[in-house]
Coordinates of C-alpha atoms and ligand atoms in Angstrom, one line a residue:
Chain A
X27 CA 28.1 37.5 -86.0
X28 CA 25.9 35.2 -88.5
X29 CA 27.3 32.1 -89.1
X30 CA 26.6 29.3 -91.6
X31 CA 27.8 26.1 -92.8
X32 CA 27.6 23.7 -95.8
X33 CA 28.8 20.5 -96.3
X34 CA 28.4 19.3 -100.0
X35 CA 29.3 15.8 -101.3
X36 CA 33.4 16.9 -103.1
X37 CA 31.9 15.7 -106.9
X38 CA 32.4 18.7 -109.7
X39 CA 28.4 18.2 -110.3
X40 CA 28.0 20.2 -106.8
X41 CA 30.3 22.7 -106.6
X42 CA 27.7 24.8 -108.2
X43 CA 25.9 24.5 -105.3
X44 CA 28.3 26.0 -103.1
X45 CA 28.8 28.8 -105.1
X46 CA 24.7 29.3 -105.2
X47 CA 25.2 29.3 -101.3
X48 CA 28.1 32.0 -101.1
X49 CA 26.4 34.5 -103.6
X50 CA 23.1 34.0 -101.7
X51 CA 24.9 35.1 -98.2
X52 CA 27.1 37.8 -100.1
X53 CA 23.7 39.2 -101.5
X54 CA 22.1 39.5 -98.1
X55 CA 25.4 41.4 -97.1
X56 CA 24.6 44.1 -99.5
X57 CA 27.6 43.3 -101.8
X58 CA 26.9 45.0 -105.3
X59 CA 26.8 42.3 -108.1
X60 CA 30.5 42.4 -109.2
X61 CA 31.6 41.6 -106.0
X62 CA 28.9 39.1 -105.6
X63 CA 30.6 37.4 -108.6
X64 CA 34.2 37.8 -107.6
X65 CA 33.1 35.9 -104.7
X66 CA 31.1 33.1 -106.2
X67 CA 34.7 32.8 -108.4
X68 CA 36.7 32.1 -106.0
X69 CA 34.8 29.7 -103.6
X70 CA 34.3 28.0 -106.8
X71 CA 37.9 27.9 -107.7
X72 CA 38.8 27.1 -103.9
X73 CA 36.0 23.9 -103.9
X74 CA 37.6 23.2 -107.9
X75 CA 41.1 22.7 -105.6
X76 CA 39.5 20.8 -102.9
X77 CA 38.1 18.7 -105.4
X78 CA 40.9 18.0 -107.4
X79 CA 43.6 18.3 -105.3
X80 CA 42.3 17.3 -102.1
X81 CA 40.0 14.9 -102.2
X82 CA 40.8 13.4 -105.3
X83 CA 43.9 12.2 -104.3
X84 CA 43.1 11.1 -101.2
X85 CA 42.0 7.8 -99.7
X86 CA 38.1 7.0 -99.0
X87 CA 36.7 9.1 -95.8
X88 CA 37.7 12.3 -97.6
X89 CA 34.2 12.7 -99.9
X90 CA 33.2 15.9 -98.6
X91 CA 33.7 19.3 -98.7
X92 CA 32.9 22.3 -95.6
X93 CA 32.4 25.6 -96.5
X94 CA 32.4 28.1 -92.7
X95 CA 31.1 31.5 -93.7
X96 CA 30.6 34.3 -91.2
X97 CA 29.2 37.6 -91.3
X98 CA 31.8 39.7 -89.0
X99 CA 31.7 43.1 -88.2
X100 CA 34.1 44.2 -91.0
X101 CA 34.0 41.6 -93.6
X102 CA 32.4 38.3 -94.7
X103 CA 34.7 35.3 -94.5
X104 CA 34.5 31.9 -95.9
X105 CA 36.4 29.2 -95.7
X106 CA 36.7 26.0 -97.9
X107 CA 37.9 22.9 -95.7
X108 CA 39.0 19.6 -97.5
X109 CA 40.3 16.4 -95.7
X110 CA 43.0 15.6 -98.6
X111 CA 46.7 15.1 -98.1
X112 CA 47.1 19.0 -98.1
X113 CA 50.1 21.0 -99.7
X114 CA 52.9 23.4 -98.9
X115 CA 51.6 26.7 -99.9
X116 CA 53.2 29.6 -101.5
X117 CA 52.9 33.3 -99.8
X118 CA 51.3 34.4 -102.9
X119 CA 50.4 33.0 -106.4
X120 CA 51.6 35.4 -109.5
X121 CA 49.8 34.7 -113.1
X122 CA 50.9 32.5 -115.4
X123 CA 53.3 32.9 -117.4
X124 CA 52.4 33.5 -121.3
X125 CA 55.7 34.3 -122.8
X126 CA 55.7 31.5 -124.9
X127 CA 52.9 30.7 -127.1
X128 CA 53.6 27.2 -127.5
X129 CA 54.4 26.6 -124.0
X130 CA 51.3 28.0 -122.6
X131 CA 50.0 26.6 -119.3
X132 CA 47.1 25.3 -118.8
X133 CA 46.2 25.1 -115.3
X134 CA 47.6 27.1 -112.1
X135 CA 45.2 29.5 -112.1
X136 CA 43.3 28.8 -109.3
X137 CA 45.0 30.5 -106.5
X138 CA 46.4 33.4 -107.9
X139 CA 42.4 34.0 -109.0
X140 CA 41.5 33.4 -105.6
X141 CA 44.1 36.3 -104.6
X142 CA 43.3 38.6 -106.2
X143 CA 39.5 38.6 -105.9
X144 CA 39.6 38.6 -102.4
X145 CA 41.3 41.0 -99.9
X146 CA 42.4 38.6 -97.0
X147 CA 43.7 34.6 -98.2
X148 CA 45.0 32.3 -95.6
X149 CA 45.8 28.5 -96.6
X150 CA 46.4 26.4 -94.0
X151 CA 47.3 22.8 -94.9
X152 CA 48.6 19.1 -93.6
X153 CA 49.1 16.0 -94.5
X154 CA 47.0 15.4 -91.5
X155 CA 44.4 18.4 -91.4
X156 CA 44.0 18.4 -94.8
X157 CA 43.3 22.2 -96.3
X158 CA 41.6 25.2 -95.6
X159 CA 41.5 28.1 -97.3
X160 CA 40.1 31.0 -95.3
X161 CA 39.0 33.8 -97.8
X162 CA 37.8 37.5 -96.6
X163 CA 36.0 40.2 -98.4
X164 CA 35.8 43.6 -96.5
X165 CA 32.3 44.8 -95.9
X166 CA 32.1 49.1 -97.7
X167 CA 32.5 51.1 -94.1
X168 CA 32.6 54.6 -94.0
X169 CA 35.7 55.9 -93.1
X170 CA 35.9 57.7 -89.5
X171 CA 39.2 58.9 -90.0
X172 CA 42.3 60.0 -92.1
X173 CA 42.4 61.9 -95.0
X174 CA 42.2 59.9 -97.8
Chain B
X3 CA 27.5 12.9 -121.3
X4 CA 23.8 14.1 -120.1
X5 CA 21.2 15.9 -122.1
X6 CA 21.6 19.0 -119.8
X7 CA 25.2 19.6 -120.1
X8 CA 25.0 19.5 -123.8
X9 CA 22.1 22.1 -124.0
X10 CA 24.1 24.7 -122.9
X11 CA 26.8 23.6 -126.2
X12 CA 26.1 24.7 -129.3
X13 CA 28.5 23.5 -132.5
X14 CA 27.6 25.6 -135.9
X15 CA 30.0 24.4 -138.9
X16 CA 30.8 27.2 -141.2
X17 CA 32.4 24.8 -143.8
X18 CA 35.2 21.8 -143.3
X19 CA 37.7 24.2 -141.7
X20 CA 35.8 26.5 -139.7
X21 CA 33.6 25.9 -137.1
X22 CA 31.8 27.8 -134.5
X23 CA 30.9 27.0 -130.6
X24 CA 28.6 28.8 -128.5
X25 CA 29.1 28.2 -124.8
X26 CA 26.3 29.1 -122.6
X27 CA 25.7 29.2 -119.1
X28 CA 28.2 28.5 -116.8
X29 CA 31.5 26.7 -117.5
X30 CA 32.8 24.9 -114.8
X31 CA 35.1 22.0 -113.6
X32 CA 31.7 20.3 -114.2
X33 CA 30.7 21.0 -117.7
X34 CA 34.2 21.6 -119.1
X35 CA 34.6 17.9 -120.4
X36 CA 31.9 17.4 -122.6
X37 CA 33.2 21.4 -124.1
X38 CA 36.7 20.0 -124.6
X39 CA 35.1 16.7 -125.9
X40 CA 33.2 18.9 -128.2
X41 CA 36.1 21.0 -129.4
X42 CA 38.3 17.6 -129.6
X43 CA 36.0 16.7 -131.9
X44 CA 36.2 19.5 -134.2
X45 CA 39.8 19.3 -134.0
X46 CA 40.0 15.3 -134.6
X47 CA 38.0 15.8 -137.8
X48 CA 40.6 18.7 -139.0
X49 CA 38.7 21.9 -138.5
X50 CA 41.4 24.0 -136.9
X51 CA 39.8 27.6 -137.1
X52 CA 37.1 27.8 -134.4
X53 CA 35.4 30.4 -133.1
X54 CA 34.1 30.2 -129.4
X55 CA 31.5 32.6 -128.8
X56 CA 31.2 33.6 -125.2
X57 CA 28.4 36.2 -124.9
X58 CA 26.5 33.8 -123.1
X59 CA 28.6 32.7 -120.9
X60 CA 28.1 33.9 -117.2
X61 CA 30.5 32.2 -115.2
X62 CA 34.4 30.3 -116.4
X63 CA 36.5 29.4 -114.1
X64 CA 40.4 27.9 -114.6
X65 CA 39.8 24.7 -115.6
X66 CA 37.5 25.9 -118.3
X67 CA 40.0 29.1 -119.0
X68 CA 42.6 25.9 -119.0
X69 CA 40.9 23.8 -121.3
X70 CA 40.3 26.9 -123.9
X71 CA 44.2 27.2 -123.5
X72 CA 44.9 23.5 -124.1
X73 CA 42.3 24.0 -127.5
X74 CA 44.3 27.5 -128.5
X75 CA 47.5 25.3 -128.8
X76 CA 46.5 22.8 -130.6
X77 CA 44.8 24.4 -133.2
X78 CA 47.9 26.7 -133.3
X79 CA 50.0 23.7 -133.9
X80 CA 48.0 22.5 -136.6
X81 CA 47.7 25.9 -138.4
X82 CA 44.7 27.2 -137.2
X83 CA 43.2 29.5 -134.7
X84 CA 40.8 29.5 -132.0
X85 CA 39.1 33.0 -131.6
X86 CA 36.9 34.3 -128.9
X87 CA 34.0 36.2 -129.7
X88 CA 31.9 38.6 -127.5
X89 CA 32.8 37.6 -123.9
X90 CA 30.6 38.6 -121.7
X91 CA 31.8 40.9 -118.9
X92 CA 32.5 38.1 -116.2
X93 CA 34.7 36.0 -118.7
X94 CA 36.5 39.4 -119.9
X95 CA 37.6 40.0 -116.3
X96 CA 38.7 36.6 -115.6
X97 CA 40.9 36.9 -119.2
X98 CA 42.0 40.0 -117.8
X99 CA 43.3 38.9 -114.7
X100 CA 44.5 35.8 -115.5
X101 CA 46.1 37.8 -118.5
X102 CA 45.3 35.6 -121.2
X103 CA 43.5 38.5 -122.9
X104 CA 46.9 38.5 -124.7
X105 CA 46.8 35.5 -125.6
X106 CA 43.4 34.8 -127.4
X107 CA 42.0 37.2 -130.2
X108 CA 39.1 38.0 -129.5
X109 CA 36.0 39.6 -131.6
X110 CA 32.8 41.4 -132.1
X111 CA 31.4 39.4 -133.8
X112 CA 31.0 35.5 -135.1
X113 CA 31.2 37.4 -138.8
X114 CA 34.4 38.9 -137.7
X115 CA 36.3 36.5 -136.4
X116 CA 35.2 33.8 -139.4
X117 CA 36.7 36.3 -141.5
X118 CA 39.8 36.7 -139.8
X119 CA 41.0 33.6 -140.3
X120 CA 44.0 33.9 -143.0
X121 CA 42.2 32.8 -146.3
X122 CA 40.5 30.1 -145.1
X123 CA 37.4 31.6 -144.8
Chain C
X12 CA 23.2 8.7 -102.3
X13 CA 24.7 12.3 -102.4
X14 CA 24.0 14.3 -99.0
X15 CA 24.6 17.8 -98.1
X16 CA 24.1 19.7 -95.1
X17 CA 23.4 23.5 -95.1
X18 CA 23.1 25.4 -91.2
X19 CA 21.9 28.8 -91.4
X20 CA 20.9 31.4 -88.4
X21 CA 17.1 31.7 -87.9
X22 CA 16.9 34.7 -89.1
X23 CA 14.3 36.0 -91.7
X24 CA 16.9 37.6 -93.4
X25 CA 19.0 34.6 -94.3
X26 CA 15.8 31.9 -95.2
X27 CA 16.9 32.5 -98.8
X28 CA 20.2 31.1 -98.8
X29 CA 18.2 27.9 -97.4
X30 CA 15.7 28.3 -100.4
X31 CA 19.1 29.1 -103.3
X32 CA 20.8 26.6 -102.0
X33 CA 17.7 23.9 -102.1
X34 CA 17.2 25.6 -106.0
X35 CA 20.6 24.6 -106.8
X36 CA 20.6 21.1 -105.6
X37 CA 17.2 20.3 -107.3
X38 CA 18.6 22.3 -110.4
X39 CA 21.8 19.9 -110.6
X40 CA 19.6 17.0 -109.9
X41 CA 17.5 18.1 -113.0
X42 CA 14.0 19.1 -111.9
X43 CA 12.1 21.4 -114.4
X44 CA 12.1 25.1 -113.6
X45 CA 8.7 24.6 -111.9
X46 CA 9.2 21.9 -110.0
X47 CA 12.6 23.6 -108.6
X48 CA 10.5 26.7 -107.6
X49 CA 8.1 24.4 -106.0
X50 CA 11.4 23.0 -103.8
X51 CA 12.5 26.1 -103.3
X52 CA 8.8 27.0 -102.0
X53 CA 8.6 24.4 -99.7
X54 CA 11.6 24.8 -98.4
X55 CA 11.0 29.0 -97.8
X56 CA 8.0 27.7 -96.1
X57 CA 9.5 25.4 -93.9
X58 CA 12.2 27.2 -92.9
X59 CA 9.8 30.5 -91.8
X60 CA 7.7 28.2 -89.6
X61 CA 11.2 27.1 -88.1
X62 CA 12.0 30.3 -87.4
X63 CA 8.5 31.6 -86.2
X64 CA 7.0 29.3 -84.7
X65 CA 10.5 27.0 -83.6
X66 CA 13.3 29.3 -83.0
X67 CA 11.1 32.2 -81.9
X68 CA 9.1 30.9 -79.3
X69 CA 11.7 29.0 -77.1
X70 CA 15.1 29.6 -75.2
X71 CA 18.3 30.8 -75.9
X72 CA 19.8 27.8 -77.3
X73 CA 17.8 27.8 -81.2
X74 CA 19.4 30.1 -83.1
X75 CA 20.0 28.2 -86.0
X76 CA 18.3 26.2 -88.7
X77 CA 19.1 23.0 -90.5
X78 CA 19.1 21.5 -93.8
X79 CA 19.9 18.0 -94.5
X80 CA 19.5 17.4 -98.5
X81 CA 20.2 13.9 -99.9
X82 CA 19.6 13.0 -103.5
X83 CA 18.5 9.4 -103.4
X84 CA 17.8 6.9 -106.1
X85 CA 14.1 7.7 -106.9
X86 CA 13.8 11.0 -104.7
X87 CA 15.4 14.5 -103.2
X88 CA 14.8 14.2 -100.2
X89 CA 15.1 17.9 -97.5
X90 CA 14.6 18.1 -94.4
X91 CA 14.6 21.2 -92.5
X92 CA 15.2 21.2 -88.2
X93 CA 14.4 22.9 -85.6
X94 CA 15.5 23.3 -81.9
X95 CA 12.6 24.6 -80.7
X96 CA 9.4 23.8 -78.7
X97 CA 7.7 21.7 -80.9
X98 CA 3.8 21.3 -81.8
X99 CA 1.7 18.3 -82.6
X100 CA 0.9 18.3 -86.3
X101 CA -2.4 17.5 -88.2
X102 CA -2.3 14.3 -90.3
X103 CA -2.9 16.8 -93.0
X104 CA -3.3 20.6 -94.0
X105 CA -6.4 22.3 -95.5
X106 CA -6.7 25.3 -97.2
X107 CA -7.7 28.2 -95.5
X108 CA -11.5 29.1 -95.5
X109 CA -12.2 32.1 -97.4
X110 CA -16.0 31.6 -97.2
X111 CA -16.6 34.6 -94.9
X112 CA -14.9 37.9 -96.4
X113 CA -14.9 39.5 -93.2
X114 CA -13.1 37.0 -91.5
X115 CA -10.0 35.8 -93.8
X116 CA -7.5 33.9 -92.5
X117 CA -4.3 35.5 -92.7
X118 CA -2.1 32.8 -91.6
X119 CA -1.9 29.2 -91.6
X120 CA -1.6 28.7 -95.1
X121 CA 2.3 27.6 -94.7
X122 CA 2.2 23.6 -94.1
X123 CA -0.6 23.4 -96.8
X124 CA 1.7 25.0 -99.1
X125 CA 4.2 22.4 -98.3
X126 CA 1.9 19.1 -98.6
X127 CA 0.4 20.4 -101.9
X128 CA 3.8 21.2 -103.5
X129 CA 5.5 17.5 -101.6
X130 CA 5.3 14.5 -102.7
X131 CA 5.8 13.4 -99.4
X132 CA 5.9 15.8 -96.3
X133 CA 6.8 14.2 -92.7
X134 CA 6.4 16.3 -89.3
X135 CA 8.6 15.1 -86.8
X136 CA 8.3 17.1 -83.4
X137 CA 8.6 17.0 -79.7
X138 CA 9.1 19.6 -76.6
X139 CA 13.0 17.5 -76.7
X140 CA 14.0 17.2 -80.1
X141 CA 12.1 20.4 -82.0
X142 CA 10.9 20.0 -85.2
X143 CA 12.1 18.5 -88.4
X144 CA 10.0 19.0 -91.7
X145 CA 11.3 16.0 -94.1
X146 CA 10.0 16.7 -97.4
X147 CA 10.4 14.1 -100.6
X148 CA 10.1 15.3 -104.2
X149 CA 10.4 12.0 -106.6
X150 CA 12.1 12.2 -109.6
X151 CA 11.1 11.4 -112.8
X152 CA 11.9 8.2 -113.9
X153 CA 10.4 5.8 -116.6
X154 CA 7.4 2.9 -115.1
X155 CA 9.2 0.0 -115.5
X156 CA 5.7 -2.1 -115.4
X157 CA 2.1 -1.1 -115.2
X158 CA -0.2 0.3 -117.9
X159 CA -1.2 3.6 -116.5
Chain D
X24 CA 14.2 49.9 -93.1
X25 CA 17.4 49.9 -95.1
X26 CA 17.6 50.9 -98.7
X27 CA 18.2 47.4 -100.0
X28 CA 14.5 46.6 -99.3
X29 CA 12.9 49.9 -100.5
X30 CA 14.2 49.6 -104.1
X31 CA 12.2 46.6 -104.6
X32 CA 8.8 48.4 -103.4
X33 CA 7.4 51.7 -105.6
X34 CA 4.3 53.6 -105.0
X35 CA 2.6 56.2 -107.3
X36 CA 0.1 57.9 -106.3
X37 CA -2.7 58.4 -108.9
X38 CA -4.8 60.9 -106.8
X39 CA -5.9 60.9 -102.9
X40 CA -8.2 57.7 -103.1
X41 CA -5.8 55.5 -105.3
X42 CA -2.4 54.3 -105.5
X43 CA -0.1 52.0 -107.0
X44 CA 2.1 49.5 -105.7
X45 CA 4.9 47.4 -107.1
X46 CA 6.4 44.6 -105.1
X47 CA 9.5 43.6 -107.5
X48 CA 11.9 40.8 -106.2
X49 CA 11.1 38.1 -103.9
X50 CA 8.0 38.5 -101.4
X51 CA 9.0 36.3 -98.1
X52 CA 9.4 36.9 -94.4
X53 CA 12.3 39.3 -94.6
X54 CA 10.9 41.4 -96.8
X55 CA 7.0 41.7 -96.1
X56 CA 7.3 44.0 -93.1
X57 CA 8.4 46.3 -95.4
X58 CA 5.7 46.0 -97.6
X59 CA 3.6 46.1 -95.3
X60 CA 4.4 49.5 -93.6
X61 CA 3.9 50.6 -97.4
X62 CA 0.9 49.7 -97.5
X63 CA -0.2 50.5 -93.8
X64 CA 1.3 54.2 -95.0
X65 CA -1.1 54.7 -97.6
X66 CA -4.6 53.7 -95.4
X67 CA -3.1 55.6 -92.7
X68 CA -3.0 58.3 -94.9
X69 CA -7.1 57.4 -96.3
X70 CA -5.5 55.9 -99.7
X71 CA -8.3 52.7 -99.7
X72 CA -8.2 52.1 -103.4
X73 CA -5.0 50.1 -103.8
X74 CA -3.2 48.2 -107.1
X75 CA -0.9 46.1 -106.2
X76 CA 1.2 45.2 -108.8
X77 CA 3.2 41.7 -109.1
X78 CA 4.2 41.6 -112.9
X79 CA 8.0 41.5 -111.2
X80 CA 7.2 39.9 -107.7
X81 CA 8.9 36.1 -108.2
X82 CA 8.7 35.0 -104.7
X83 CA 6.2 35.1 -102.3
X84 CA 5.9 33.3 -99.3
X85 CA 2.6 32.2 -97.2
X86 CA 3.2 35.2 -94.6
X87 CA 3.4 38.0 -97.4
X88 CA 0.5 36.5 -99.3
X89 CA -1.2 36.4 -95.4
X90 CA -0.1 40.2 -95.0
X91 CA -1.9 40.7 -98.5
X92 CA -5.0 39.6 -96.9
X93 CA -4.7 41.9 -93.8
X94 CA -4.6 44.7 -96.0
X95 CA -7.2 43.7 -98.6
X96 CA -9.5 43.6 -95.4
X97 CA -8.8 47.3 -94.2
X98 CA -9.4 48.1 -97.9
X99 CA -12.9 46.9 -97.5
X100 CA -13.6 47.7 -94.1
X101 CA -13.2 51.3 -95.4
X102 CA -14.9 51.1 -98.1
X103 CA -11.8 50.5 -100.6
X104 CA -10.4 47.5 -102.3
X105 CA -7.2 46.5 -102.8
X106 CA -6.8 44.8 -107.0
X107 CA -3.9 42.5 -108.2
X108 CA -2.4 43.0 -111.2
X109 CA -1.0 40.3 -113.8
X110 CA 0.6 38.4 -111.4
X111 CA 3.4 36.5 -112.4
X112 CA 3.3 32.9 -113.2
X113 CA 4.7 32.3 -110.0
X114 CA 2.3 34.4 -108.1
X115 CA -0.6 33.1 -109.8
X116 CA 0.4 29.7 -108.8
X117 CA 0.5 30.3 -105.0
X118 CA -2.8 32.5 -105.7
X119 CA -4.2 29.4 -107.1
X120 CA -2.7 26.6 -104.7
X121 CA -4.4 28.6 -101.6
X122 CA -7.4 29.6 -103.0
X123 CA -6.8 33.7 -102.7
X124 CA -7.2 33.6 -106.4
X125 CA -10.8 33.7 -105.3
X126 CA -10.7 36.3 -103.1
X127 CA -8.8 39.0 -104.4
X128 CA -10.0 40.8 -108.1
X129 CA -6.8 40.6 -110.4
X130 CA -6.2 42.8 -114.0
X131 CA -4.0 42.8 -116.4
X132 CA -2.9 45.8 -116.4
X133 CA -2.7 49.0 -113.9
X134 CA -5.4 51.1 -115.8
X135 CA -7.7 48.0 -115.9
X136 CA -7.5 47.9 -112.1
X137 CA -7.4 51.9 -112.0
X138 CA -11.0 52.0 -114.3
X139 CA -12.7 49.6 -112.0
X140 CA -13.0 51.3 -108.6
X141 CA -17.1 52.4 -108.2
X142 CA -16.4 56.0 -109.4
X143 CA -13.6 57.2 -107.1
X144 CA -11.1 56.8 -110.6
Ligands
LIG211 N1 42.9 21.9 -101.5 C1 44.1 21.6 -102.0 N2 44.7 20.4 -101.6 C2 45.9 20.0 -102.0 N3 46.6 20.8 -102.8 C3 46.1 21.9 -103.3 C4 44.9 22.4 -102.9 N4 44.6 23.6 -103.5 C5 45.7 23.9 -104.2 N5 46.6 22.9 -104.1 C6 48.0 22.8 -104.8 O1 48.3 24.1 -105.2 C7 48.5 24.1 -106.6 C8 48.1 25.4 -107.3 O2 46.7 25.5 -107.3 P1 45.9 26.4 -108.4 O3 46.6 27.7 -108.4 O4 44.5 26.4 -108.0 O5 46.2 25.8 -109.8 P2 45.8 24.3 -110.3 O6 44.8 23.8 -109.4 O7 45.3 24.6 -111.7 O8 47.1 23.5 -110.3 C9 47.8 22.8 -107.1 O9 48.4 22.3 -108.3 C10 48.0 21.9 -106.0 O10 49.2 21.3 -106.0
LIG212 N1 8.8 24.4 -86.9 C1 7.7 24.6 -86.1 N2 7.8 24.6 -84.7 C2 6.7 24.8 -83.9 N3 5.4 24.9 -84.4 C3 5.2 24.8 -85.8 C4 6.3 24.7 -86.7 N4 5.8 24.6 -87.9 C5 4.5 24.8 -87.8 N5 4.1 24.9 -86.5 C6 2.7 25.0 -86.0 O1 1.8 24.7 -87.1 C7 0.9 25.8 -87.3 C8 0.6 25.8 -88.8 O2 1.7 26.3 -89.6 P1 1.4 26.9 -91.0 O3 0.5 26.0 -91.8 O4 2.8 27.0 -91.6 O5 0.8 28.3 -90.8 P2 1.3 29.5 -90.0 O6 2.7 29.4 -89.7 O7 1.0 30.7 -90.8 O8 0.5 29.5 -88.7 C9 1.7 27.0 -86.8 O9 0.8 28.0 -86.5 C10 2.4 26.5 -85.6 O10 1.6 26.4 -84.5

């Protein structure tokens, strides 16, 4: 199992950054490009929460953001840590609703992105912990059995 | 606002009531405020119909979807439009999923979509 | 003073998440295209000898790389570490010597790569400690007094 | 050798005594031994007369331009050479900065390099 780690400083200027990092590892995986995207989207919208949410309304010694990936046997997984006041999450995050055009909303987004680009989301989050959300692509393995 | 950010920004004025914005590059919680500031602009000097043309962009994520939202209302309520024009494949999947393909019109062309816009053009 | 952290395995296969992830710092920090390929240089570079000559040559325990990246008021700064045996650099790094056509170097061209491309290269070593390669590239900024 | 690497090397063979080789992509540690068993492949096989092509090579690291050298040396040892062509800007650069630019003759284009070796073309 390959392991890496970034820390980046939790400012919008460097989120970028992180996402450079995650496409870079998902390349060396062997993900084709669209998946390589679909994973530089959602760490980005993942760091975009820990940014905003996290961090941001947090006190000082939260200014930073850790992003864990590993290269397991099955899948790559990253997670995005913050140290902010963390959140009760939902079991899942539907789209927004656009019924109404002039009640449109304009953020809430984020998650249900996150969701459905990757195969495996776990949030955990507290007051004390702060948030992580632990994201998981499944690497293409040839099937050894079953019919389908 | 730096130099940089505003490269990738591109503001073409058709005539007093249409205007259209190229976005380039990547839009992100980072470069979305000087774009709203850009289509706040527009907007604060009553030109209502704007086309944002999104062939170059390579990467949006929800704030920046957000933002176009927050843009598409207002010129709505003002009796204009905002159009999208061209996305590239990234931003179409990202309307897609988020659904807000059926929100926004969206065009071929900048030509198109200026003459779209119900006898202003 | 922004600082991020990057740890990576040393492993060939991963050096250019180290060098995407150097290319997007210096790229937000607003180096030119070639001076961000000359980061991005260095830091491949670097990170090879860490992994050849670092990593590969001692125990168990080195199996990863480091990068520490801070963006400081007139600099970027990178330095990349090492856990392994250490050497005792040269004050400085010559080019190879191609006088004799028969006899062409076909190594040691890496830490003159790095000092050409550097404003400012520092090789810290020891047997204890590894190595760490800290490497400045100055920004650009306007001569406040002088009249070159 | 998994495919990943391969698709960034190609080799045509123009006849017995000279072939052509493109290195597209990034050049560095990870990828040289691949380029290299290409290369070992073709003077294993008496093909001395190599192009190396680097129009789309944007990378290169000191040990591929040092695994360069080791085969431009069997080249001439057996009578062969080994030719760059129009190396990219980046290329060039590292070409420059370590003095190879000297060593090794560079074209710009493959029939240039082709038409120079002594009467095998
Ligand atoms: N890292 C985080 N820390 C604290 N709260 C978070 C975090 N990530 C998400 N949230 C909470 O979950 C909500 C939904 O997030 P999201 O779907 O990304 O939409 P948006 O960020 O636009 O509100 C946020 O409004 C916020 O309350
Ligand atoms: N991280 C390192 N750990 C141990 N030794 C190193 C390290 N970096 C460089 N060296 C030593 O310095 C020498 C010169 O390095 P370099 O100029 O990069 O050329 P090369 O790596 O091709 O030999 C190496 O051969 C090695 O002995």
């Amino acid at each position: 199992m390959s392991i890496f780690e970034l820390k980046i400083p939790a400012d919008p200027k460097y989120v970028m950054v992180a996402r450079m990092t995650a496409s870079a590892v998902a390349g060396r995986v062997g993900f084709d490009l669209g998946t390589i995207d679909d994973i530089k989207q959602a760490v980005g919208e993942a760091c975009n929460n820990a940014i905003r949410h996290g961090c941001g309304t947090c006190g000082n010694d939260c200014t930073e953001i850790l992003l864990h990936i590993s290269i397991q046997e099955d899948a790559l997984e990253i997670t995005v840590h913050d140290r902010g006041e963390g959140f009760t999450p939902l079991d899942s995050y539907k789209e927004i609703d656009i019924s109404d055009y002039n009640d449109l909303p304009e953020s809430g987004m984020g998650l249900m992105i996150i969701q459905s680009l990757m195969d495996e989301v776990v949030i955990s989050s507290s007051a004390t912990e702060g948030t992580s959300v632990c994201m998981k692509k499944m690497l293409i393995t040839t099937t050894i059995s079953g019919t389908e | 606002m730096t130099g940089r950010i505003n490269k990738d920004i591109n503001v073409r004025k058709v005539n007093d009531k249409i205007a259209v914005v190229n976005f380039s590059g990547e839009m992100d919680l980072y470069s979305t405020p000087a774009a709203k500031e850009k289509l706040t602009e527009l907007m604060d000097a009553g030109t209502f119909n704007i086309v944002v043309n999104m062939k170059h962009t390579m990467y949006i994520d929800s704030t920046a979807l957000g933002m176009l939202v927050g843009a598409f209302k207002r010129a709505r309520e003002n009796n204009g439009e905002l159009r999208l024009v061209s996305p590239s494949d990234r931003v179409q999947k990202l309307l897609e999923l988020t659904r807000l393909v059926n929100v926004f019109n969206i065009d071929k062309t900048e030509d198109d979509a200026i003459s779209k816009f119900n006898g202003e053009g």
